[in-house]
Coordinates of N, CA, C and O in Angstrom, one line a residue:
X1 N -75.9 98.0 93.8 CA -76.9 98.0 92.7 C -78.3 97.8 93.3 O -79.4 98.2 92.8
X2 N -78.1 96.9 94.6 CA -79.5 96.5 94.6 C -80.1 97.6 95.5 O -81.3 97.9 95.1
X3 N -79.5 98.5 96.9 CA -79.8 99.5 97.0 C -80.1 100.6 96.2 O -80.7 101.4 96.9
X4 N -80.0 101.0 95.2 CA -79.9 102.1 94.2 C -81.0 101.8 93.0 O -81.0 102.6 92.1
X5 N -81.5 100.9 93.1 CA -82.5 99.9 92.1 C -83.8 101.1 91.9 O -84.1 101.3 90.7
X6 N -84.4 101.5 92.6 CA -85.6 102.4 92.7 C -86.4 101.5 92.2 O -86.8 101.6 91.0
X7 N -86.8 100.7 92.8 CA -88.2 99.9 92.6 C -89.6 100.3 93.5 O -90.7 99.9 93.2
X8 N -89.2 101.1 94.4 CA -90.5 101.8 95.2 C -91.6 100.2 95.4 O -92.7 99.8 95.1
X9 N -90.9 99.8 95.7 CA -91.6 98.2 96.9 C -91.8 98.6 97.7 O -93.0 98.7 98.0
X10 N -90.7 99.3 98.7 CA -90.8 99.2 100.1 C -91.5 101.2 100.2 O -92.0 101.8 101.2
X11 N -91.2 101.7 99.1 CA -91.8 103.0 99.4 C -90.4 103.8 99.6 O -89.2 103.3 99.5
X12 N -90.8 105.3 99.8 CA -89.8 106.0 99.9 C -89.0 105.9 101.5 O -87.9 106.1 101.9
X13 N -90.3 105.3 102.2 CA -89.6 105.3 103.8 C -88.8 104.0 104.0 O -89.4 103.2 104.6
X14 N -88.1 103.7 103.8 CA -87.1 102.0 103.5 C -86.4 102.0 105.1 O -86.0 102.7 106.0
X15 N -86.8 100.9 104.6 CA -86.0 100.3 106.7 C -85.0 99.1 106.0 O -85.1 98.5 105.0
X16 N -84.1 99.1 106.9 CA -83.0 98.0 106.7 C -83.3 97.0 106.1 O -83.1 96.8 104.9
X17 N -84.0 96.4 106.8 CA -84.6 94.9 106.4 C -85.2 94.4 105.2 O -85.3 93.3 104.8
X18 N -85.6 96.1 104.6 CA -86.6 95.7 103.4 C -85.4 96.2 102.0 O -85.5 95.9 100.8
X19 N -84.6 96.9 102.6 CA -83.5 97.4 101.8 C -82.4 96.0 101.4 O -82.0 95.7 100.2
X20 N -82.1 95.3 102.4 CA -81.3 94.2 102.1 C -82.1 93.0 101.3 O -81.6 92.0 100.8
X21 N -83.7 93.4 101.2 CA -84.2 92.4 100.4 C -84.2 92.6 99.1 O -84.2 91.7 98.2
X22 N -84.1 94.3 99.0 CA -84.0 95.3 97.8 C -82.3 94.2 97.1 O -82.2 93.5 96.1
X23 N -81.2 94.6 98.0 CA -79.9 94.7 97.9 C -80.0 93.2 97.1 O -79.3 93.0 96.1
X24 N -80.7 92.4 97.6 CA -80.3 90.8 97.5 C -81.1 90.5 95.6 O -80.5 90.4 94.5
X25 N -82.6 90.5 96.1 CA -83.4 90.5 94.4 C -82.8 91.9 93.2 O -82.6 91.7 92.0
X26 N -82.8 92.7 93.8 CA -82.4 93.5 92.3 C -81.2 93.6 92.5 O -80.8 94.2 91.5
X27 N -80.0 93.2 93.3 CA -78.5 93.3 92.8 C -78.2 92.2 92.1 O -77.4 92.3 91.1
X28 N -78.6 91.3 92.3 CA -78.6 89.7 91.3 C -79.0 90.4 89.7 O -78.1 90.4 88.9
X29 N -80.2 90.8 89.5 CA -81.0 90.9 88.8 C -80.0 92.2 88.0 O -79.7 92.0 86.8
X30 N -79.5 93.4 88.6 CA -79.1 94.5 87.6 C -77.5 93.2 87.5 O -76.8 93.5 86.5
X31 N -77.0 92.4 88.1 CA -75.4 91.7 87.7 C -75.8 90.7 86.6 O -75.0 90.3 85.8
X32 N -76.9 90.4 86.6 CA -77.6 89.0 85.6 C -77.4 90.3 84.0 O -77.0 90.0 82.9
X33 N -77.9 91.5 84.4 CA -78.2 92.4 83.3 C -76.9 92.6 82.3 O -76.7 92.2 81.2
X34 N -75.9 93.7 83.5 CA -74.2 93.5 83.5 C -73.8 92.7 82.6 O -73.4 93.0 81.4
X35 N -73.9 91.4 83.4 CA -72.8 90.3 82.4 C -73.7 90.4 80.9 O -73.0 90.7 79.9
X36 N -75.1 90.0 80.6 CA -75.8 90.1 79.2 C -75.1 90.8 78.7 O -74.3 90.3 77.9
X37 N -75.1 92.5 78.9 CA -74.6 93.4 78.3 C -72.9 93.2 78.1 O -72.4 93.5 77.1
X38 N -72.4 92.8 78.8 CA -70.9 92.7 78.5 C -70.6 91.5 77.3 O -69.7 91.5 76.5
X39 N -71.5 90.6 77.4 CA -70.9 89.1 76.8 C -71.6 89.6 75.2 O -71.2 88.9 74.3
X40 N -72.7 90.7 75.0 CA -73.1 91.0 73.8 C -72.2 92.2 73.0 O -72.1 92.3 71.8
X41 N -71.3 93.1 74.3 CA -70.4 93.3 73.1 C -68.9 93.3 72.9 O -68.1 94.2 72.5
X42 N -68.8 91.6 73.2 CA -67.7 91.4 72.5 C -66.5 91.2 73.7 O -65.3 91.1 73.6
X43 N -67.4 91.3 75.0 CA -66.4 91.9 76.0 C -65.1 92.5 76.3 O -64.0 92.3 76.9
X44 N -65.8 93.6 75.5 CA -64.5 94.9 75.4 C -65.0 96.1 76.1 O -66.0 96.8 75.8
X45 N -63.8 96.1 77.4 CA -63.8 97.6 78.3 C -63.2 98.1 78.0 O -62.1 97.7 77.5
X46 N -63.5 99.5 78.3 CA -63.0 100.6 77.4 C -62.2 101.2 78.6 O -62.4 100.9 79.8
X47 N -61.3 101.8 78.1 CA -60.4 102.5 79.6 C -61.1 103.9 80.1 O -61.8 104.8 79.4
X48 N -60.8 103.8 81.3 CA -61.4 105.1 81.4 C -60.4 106.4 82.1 O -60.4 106.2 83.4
X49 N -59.8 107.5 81.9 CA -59.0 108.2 82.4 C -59.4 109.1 83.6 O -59.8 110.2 83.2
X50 N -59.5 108.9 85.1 CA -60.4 110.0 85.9 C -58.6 110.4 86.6 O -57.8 109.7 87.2
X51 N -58.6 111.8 86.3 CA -57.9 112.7 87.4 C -58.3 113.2 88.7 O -58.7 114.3 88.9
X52 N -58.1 112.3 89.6 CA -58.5 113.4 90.9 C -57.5 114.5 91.0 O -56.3 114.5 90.8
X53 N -58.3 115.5 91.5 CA -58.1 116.7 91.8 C -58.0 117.3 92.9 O -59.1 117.7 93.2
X54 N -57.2 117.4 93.7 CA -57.0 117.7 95.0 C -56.6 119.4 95.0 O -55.7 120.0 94.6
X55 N -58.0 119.8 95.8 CA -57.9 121.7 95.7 C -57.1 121.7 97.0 O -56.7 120.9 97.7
X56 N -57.1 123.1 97.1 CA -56.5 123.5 98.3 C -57.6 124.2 99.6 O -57.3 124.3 100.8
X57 N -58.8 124.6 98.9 CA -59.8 125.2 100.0 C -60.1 123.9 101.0 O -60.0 122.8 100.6
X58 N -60.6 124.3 102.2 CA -60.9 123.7 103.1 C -62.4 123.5 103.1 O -63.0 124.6 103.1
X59 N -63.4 122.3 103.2 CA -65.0 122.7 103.1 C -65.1 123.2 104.5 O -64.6 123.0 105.6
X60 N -66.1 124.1 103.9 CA -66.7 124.8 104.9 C -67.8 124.0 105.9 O -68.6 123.2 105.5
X61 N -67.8 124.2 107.0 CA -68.6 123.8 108.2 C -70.0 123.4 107.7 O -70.5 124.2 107.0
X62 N -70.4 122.6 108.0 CA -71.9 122.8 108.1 C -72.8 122.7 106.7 O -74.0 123.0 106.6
X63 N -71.9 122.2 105.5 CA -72.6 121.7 104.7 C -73.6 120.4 104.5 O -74.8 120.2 104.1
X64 N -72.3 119.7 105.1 CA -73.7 118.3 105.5 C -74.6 118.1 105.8 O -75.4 117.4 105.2
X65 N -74.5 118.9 107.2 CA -75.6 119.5 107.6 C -77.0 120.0 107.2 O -78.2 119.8 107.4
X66 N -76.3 120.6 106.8 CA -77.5 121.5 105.2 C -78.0 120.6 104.0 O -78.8 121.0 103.3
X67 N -77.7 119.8 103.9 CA -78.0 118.9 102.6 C -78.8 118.0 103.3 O -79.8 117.7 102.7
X68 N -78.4 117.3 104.6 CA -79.8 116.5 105.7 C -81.1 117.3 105.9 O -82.2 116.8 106.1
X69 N -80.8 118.5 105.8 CA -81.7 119.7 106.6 C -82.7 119.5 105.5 O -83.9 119.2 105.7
X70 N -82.1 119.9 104.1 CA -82.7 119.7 102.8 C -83.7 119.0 102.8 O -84.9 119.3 102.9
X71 N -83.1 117.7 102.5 CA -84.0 116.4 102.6 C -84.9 116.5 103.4 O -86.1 116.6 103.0
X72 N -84.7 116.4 104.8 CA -85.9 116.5 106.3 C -86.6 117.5 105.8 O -87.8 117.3 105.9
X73 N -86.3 118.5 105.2 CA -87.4 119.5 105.0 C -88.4 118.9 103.6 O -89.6 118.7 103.7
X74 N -87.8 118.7 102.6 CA -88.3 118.3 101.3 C -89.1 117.1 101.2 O -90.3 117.1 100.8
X75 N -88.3 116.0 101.5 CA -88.5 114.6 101.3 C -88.2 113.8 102.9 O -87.1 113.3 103.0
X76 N -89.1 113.7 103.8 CA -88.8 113.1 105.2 C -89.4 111.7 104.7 O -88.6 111.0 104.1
X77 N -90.7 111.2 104.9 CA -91.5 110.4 104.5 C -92.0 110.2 103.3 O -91.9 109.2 102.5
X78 N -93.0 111.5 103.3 CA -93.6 111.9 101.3 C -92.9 112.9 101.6 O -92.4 113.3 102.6
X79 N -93.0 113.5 100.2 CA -92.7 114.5 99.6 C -93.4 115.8 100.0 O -94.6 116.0 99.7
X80 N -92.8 116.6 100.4 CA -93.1 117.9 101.1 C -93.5 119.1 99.4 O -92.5 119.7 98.9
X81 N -94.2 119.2 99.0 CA -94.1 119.5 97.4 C -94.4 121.1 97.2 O -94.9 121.7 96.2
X82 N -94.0 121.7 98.7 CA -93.6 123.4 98.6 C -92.5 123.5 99.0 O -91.9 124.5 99.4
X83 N -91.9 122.1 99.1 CA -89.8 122.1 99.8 C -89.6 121.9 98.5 O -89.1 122.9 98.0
X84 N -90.0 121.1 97.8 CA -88.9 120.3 96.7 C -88.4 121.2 95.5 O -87.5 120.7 94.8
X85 N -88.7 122.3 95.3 CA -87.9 123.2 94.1 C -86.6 123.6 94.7 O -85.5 123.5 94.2
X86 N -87.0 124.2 96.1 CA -86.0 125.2 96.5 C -85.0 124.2 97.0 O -83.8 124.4 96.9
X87 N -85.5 123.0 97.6 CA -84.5 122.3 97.9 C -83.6 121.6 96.7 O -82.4 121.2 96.7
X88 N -84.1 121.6 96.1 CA -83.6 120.9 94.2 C -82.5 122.1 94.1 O -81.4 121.5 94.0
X89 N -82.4 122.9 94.0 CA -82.4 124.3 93.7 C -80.9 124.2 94.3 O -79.8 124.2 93.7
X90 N -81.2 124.1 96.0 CA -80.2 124.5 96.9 C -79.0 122.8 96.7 O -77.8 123.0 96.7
X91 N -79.2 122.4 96.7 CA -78.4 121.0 96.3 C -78.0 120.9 95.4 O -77.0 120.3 95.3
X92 N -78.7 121.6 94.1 CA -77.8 121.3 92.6 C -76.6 122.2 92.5 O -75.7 122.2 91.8
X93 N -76.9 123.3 93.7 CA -76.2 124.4 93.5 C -74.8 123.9 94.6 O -73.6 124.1 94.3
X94 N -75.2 123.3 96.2 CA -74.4 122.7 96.3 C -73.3 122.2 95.4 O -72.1 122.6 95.3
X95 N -74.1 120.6 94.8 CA -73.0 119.9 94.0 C -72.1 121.2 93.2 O -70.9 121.5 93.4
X96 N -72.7 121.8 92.4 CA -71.7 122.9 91.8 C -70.5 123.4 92.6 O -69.3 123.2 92.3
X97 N -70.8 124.0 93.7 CA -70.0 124.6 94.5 C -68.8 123.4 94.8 O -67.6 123.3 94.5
X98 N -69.6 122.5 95.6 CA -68.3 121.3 95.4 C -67.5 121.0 94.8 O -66.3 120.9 95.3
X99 N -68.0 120.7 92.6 CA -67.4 120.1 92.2 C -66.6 121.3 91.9 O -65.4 121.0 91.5
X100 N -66.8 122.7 91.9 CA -65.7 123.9 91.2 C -65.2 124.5 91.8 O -64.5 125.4 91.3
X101 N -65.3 124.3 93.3 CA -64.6 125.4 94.0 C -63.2 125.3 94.4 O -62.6 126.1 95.1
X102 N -62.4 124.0 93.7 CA -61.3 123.4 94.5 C -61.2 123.2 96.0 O -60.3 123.6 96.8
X103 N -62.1 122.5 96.2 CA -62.0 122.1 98.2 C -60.8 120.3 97.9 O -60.5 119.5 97.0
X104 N -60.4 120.7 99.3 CA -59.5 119.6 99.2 C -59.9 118.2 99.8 O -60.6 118.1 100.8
X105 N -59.5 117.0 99.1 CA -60.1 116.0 98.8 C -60.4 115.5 100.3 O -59.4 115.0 100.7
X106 N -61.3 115.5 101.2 CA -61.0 114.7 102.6 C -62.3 114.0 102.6 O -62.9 114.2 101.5
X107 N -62.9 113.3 103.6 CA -63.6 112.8 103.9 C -64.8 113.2 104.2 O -65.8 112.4 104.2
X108 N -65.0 114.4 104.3 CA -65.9 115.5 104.7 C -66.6 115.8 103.2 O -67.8 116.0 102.8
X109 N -65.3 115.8 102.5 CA -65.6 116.1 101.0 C -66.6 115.3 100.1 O -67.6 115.7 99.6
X110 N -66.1 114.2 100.1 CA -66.9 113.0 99.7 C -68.0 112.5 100.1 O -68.8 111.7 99.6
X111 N -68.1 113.3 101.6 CA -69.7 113.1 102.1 C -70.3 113.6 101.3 O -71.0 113.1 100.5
X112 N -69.9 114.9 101.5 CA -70.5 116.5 101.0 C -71.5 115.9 99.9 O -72.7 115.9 99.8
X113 N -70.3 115.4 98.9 CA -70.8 115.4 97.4 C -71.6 114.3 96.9 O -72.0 114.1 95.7
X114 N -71.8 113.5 98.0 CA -72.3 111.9 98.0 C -73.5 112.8 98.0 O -74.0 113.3 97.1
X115 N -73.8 112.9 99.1 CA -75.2 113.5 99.6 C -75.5 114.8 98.8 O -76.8 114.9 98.7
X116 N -74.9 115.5 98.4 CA -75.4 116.4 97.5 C -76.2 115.7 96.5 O -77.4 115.9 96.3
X117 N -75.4 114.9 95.9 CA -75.9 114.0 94.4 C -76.9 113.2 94.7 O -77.9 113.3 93.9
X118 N -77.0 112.5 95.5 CA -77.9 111.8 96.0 C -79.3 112.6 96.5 O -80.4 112.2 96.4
X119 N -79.1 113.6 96.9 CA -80.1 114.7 97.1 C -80.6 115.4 96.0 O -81.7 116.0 96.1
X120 N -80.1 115.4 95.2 CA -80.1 116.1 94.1 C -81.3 115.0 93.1 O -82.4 115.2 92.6
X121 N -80.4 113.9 93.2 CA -81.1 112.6 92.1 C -82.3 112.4 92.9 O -83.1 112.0 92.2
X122 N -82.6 112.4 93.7 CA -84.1 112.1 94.6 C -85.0 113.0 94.0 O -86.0 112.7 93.3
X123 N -84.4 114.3 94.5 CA -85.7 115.8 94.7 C -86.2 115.8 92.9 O -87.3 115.8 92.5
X124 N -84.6 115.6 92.1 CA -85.2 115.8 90.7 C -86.1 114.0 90.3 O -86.8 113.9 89.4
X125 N -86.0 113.2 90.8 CA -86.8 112.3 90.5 C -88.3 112.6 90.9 O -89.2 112.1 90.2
X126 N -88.7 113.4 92.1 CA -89.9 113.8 92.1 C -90.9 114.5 91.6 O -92.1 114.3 91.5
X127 N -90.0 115.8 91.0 CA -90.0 116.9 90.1 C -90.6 116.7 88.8 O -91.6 117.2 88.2
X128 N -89.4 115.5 88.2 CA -90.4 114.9 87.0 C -91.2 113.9 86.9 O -92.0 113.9 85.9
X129 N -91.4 113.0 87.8 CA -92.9 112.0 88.4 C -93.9 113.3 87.9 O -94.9 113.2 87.1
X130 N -93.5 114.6 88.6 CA -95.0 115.3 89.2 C -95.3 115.5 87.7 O -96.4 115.2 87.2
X131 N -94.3 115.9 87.0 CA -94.9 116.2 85.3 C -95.2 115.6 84.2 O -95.6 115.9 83.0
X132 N -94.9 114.4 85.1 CA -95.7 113.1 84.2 C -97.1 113.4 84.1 O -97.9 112.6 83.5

């Protein structure tokens, strides 16, 4: 939580050090949130039913790759802001291909789609800053 916080303290270029300070103040802080919200309603979790899906295609080579390439090109330090559509663009379309193509569940896979989504939630967080 506390990694994933987007507080922009340390800026978009984050180094370990300043990330585990991130990890330590805002993971307390969104768990302090958590429990509020749980203890106000009633503390009732709801079930939730997820099927994994194990396809049969094999991922293709060199996606990963391409989703790093993305980023370095788009968002290295600042925002590169003649990268960021196409790369928005090329990652959302990634996650698509991921989540529909039936690739089979491996390790490779879950990179894939980590960093797709993650790439995806960055470039579109910039996107709409700019049209504020």
């Amino acid at each position: 939580a506390g990694e994933c916080s987007h507080t922009g303290v340390h800026g978009g270029n984050r180094l370990a050090s300043n990330s585990l300070l991130e990890a330590l103040v805002f993971g307390r802080r969104a768990a302090a949130e958590i429990q509020r919200r749980f203890k106000s309603s009633g503390n009732q979790v709801l079930p939730y039913d997820y099927q994994i899906q194990d396809g049969s295609k094999i991922l293709p080579s060199g996606i990963i790759d391409e989703i790093k390439s993305i980023m370095q090109d788009a968002y290295f330090v600042l925002p590169n802001r003649e990268r960021i559509m196409p790369g928005l663009c090329r990652a959302n379309e990634i996650m698509r291909e991921l989540k529909e193509e039936g690739y089979k569940l491996t390790y490779e896979y879950c990179e894939a789609l980590s960093l797709a989504t993650m790439a995806s939630l960055i470039l579109s967080d910039v996107v709409d800053n700019d049209e504020k």
